[in-house]
Coordinates of C-alpha atoms in Angstrom, one line a residue:
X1 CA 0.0 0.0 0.0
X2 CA 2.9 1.9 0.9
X3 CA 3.7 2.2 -2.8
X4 CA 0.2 4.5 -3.5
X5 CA 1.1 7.0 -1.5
X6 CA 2.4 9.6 -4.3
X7 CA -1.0 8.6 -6.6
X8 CA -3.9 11.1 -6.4
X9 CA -7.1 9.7 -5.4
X10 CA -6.3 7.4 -3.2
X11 CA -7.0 7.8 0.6
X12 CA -6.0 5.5 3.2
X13 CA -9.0 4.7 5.8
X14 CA -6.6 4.5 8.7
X15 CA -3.0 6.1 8.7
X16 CA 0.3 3.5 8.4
X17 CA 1.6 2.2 11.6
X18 CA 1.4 0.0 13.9
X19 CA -1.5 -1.6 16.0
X20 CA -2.5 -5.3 18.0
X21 CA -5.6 -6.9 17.3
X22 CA -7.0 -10.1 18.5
X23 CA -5.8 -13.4 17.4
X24 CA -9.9 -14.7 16.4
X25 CA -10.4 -10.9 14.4
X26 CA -6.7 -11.7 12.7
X27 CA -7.2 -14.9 12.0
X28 CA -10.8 -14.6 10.7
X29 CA -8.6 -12.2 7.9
X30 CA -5.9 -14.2 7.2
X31 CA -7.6 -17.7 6.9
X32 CA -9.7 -16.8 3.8
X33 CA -7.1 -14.5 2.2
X34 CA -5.0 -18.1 2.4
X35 CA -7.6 -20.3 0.9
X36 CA -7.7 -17.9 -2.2
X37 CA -4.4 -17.7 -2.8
X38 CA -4.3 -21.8 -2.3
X39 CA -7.0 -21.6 -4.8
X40 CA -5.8 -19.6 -7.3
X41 CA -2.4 -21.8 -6.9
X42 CA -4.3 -25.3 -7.8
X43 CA -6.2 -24.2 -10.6
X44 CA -3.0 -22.4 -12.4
X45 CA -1.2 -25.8 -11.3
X46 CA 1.4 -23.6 -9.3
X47 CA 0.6 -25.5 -5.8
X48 CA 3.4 -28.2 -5.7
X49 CA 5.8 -26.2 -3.6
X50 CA 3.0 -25.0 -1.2
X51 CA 1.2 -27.7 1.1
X52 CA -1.2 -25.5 2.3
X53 CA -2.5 -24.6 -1.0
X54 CA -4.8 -27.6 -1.4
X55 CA -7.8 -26.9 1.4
X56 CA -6.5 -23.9 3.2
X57 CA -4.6 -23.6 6.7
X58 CA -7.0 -25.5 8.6
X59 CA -6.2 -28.8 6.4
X60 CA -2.4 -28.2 6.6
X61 CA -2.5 -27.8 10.0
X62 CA -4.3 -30.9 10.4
X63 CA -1.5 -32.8 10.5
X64 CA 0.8 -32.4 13.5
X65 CA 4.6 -32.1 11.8
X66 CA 3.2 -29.6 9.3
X67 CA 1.6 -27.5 12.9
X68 CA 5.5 -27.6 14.2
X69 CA 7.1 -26.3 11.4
X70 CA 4.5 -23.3 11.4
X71 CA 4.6 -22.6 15.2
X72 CA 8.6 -23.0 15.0
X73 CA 9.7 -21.7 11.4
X74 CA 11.8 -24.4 11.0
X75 CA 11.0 -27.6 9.2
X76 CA 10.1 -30.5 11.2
X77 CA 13.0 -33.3 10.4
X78 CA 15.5 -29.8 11.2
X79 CA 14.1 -29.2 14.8
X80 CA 13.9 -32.9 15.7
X81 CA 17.3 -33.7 14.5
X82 CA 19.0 -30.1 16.4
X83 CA 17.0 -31.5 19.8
X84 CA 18.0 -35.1 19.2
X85 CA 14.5 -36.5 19.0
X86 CA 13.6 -40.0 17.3
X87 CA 10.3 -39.6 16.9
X88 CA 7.4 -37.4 17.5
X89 CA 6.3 -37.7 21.4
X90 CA 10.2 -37.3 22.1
X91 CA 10.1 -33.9 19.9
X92 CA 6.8 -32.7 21.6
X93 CA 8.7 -33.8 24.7
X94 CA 11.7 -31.2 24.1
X95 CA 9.7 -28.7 23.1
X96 CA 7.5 -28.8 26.9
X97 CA 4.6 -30.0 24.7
X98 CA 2.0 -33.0 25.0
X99 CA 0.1 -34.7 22.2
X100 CA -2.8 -32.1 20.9
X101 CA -1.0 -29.3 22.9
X102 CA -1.4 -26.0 20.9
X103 CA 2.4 -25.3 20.1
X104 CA 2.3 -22.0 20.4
X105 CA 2.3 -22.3 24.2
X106 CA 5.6 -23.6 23.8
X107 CA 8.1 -21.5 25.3
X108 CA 11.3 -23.3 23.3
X109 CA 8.4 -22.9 20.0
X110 CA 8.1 -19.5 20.4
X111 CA 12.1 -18.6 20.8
X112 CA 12.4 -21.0 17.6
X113 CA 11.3 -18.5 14.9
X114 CA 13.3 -16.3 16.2
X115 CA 16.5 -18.8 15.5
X116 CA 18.0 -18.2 12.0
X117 CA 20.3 -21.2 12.0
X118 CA 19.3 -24.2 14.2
X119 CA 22.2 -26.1 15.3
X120 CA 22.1 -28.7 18.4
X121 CA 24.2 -26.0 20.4
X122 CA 21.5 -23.5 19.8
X123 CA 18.9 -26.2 20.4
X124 CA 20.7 -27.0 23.6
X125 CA 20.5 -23.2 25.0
X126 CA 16.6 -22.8 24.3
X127 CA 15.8 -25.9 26.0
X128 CA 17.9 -25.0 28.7
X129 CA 16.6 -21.6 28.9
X130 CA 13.1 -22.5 28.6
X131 CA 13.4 -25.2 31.6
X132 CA 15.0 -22.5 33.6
X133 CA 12.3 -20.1 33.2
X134 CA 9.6 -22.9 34.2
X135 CA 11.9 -23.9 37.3
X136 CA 11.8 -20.2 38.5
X137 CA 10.1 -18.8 40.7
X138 CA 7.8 -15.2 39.8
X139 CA 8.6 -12.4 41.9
X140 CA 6.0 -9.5 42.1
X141 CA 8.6 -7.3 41.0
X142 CA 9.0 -8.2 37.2
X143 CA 4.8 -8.1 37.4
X144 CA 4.9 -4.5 38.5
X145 CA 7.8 -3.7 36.4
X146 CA 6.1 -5.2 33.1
X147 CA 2.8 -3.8 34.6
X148 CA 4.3 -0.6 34.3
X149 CA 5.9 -1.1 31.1
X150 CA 2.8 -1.9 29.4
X151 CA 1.1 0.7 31.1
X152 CA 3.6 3.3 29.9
X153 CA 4.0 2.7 25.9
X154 CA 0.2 2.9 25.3
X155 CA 1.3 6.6 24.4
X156 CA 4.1 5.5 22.1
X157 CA 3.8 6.0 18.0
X158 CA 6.7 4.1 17.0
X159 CA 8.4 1.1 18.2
X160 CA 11.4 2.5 19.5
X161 CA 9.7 5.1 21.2
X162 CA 7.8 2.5 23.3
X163 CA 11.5 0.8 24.0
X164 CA 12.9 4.1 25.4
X165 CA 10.1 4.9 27.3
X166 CA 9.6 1.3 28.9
X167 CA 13.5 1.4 29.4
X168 CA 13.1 4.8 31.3
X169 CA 10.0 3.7 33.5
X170 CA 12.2 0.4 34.2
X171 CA 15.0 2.9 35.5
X172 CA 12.5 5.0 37.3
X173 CA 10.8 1.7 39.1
X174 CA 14.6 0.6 40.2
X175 CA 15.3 3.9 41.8
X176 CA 18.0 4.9 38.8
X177 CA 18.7 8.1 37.5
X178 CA 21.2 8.9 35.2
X179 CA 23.7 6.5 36.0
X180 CA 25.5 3.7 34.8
X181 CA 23.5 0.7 34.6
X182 CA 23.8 -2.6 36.9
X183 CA 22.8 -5.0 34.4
X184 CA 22.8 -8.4 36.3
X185 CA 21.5 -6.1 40.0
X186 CA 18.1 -5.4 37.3
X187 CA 18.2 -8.5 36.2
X188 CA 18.1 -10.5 39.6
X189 CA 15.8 -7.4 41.2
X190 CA 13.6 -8.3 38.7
X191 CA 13.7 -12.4 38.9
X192 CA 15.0 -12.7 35.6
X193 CA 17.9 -15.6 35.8
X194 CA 20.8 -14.6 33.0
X195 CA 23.2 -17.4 31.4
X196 CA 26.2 -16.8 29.7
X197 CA 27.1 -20.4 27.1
X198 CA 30.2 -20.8 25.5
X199 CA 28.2 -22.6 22.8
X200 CA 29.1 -20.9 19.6
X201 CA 25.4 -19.2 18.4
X202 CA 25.6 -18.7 15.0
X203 CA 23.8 -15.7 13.9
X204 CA 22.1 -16.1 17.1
X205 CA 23.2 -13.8 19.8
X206 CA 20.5 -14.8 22.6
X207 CA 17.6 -16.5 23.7
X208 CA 15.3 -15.9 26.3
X209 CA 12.1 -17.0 27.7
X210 CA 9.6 -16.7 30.4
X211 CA 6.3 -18.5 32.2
X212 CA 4.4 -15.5 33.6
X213 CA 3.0 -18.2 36.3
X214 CA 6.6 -19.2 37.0
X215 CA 10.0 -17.0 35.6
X216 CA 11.9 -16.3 33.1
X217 CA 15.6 -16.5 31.8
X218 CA 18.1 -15.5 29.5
X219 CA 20.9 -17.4 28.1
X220 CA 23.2 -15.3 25.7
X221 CA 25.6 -17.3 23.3
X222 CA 28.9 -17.2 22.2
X223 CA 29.5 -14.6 19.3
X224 CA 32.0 -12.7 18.0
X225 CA 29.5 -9.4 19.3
X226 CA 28.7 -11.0 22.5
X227 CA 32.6 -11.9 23.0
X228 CA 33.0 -8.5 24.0
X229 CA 31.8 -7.0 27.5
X230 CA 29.9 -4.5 25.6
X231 CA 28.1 -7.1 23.2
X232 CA 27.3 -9.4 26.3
X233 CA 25.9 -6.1 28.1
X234 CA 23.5 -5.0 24.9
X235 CA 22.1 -8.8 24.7
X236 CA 21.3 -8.8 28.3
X237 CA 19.3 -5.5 28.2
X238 CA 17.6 -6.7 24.8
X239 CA 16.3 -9.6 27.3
X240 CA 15.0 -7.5 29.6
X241 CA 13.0 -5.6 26.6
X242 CA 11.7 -9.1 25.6
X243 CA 10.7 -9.8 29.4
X244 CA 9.0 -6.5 29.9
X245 CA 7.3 -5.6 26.8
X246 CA 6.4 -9.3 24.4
X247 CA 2.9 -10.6 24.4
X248 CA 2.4 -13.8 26.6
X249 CA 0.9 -15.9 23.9
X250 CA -0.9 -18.9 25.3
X251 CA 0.1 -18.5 28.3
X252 CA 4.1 -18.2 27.0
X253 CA 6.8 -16.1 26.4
X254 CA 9.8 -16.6 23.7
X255 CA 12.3 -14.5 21.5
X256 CA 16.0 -14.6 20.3
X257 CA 18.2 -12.2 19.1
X258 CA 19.2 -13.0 15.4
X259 CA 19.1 -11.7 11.9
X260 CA 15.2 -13.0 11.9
X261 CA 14.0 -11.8 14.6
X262 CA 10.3 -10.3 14.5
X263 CA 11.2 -6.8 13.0
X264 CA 8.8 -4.7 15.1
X265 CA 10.2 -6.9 18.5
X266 CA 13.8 -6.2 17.2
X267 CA 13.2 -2.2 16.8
X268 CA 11.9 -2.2 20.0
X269 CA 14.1 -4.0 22.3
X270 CA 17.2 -2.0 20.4
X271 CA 15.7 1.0 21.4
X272 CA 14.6 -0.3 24.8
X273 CA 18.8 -1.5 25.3
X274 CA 19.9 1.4 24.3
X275 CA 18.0 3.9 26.4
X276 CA 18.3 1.7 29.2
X277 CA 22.9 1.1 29.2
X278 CA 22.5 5.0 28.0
X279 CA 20.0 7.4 28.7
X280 CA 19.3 10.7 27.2
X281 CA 19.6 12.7 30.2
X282 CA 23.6 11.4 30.3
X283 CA 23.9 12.4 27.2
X284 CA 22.8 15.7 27.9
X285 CA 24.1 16.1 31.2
X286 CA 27.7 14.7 29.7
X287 CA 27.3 17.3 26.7
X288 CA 26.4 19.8 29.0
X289 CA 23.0 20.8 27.0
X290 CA 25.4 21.4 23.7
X291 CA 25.1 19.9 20.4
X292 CA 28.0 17.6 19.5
X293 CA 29.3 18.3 22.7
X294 CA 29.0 14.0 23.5
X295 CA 32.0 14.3 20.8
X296 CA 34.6 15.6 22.8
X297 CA 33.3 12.7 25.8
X298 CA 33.0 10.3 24.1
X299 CA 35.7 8.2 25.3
X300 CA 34.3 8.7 28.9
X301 CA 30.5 7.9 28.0
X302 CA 32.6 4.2 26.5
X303 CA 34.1 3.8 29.7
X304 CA 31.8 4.7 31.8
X305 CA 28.1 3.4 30.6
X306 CA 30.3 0.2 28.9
X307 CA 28.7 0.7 26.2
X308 CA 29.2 -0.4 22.6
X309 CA 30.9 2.5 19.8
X310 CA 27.9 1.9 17.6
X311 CA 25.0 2.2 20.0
X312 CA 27.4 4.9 22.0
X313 CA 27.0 6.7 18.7
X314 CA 23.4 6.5 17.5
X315 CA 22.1 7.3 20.9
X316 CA 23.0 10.9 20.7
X317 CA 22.3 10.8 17.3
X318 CA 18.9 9.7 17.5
X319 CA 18.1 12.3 20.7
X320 CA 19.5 15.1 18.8
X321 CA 22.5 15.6 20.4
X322 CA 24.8 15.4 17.6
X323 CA 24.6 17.2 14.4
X324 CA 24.3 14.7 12.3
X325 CA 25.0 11.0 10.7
X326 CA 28.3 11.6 9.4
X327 CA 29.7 13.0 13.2
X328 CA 28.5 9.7 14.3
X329 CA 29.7 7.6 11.3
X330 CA 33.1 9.1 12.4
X331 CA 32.7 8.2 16.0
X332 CA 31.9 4.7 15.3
X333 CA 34.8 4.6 13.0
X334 CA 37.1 6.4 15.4
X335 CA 36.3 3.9 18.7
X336 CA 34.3 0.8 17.2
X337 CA 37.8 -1.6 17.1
X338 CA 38.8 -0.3 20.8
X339 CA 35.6 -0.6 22.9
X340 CA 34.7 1.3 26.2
X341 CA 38.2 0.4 28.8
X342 CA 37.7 -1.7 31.7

């Protein structure tokens, strides 16, 4: 639709952005829309490649393998041989799942789409981080905290404005102001159990997941980014985005940091990580209310916030406190190889 904009003549009922509806109202959309595409597909003998074309979702999802690889992303024989499963009830056992479970309340499922590559390391951490979040125990403070966070983004108009203003109402609920951030004192305030594996992750820097009737956890991989203490730190706060501010879907939360993440999530919890290892107010207490000022500090904001050259950069940059993309392009150039000291 995007693509009529610069026609005359056309006018857009509802204005482009962003919005959640129920699942029934979505899917009452979707599932028709499918069966005429499927439709169109058999009678221009175009459906081989697409199972579902032949009777719609609701025949496609009538048989169970076909129900995984939609509720994981990744084809069926893939997730069983990554979890080292022989057969179907030992899959649905690995995934927390019982015979005619739904699959989206699978917790390992739902972190799953999120997984570009799916190797038995990365299999290994989701299980392991999906356990860990059933074992735990809830604590009234991440319920307040994501309380709060929904509570405060109902005003936001893009997704990264609802990130820095959950990740400003999280600082506010722990009693922060401007300072550097205590990641893994957040994380443990608010229940939320963090792993670091020396798996190798791919293209997948983290996983996390959470039971809002138990915990949740976070487990973040080895990477080249997450090798460094700045990396580690930026995965960590994504998770906390994820806890605070994903939808429980049937009764489950799961997400992982890759190239394939859900777009909208990914936006979000950047913003949400950012704002939260490096508020605006720093920057404009640290630039003393001067444009490009951060430039000449910028070495100090490393050290001190322990914070990556790249988000160090755009922060400022997005807030309005430098001039412009090429001052930051040269900050990121200038420090991205060295890293904040310490």
């Amino acid at each position: 639709m995007s693509g009529l904009a610069g026609y005359e003549g056309v006018e857009f009922i509802t204005p482009s952005g962003h919005a959640s509806v129920e699942l029934d109202s979505f899917e009452a959309v979707v599932r028709p829309f499918v069966r005429l595409v499927g439709d169109y597909l058999v009678r221009a003998d175009l459906s081989a490649p697409y199972p579902w074309a032949d009777g719609g979702l609701d025949t496609y999802r009538s048989i169970p393998s076909n129900v995984l690889t939609l509720d994981t992303a990744h084809e069926t024989e893939t997730v069983a041989s990554a979890f080292g499963a022989h057969d179907e009830d030992g899959l649905l056992e690995r995934l927390g799942l019982t015979a005619g479970a739904n699959p989206a309340s699978s917790i390992e499922a739902q972190m799953l789409r999120d997984v570009s590559v799916l190797t038995p390391e990365v299999a290994e951490a989701v299980a392991a981080t999906a356990i860990d979040s059933r074992e735990s125990a809830a604590i009234h403070e991440w319920r307040e905290a994501r309380r709060a966070a929904f509570e405060a983004v109902r005003s936001a108009h893009t997704p990264e404005h609802a990130g820095r203003i959950a990740a400003n109402e999280l600082r506010r609920g722990l009693g922060l102001d401007d300072q550097p951030m205590d990641l893994e004192g957040a994380a443990r305030t608010l229940g939320v159990n963090v792993r670091t594996s020396n798996a190798p992750g791919g293209t997948t820097r983290m996983v996390v997941g959470a039971a809002p009737r138990a915990g949740a956890s976070a487990t973040v991989l080895k990477t080249p980014r997450t090798s460094t203490s700045w990396g580690h730190r930026f995965e960590v706060a994504r998770a906390l985005g994820h806890v605070l501010l994903d939808p429980v879907v049937a009764g489950a939360l799961g997400a992982a940091a890759s190239p394939v993440t859900n777009e909208t999530r990914r936006r979000t919890t950047g913003a949400f990580a950012a704002e939260l290892l490096l508020p605006e107010s720093a920057i404009a207490r640290l630039s003393d209310g001067v444009v490009d000022d951060a430039v000449d500090r910028f070495a100090t904001i490393l050290e001190q916030y322990q914070i990556g050259a790249q988000a160090a950069a755009n922060q400022p940059l997005n807030r309005g406190w430098l001039s412009g993309p090429d001052v930051r392009d040269g900050l990121i150039d200038a420090y991205a190889a060295i890293g904040p000291a310490g």
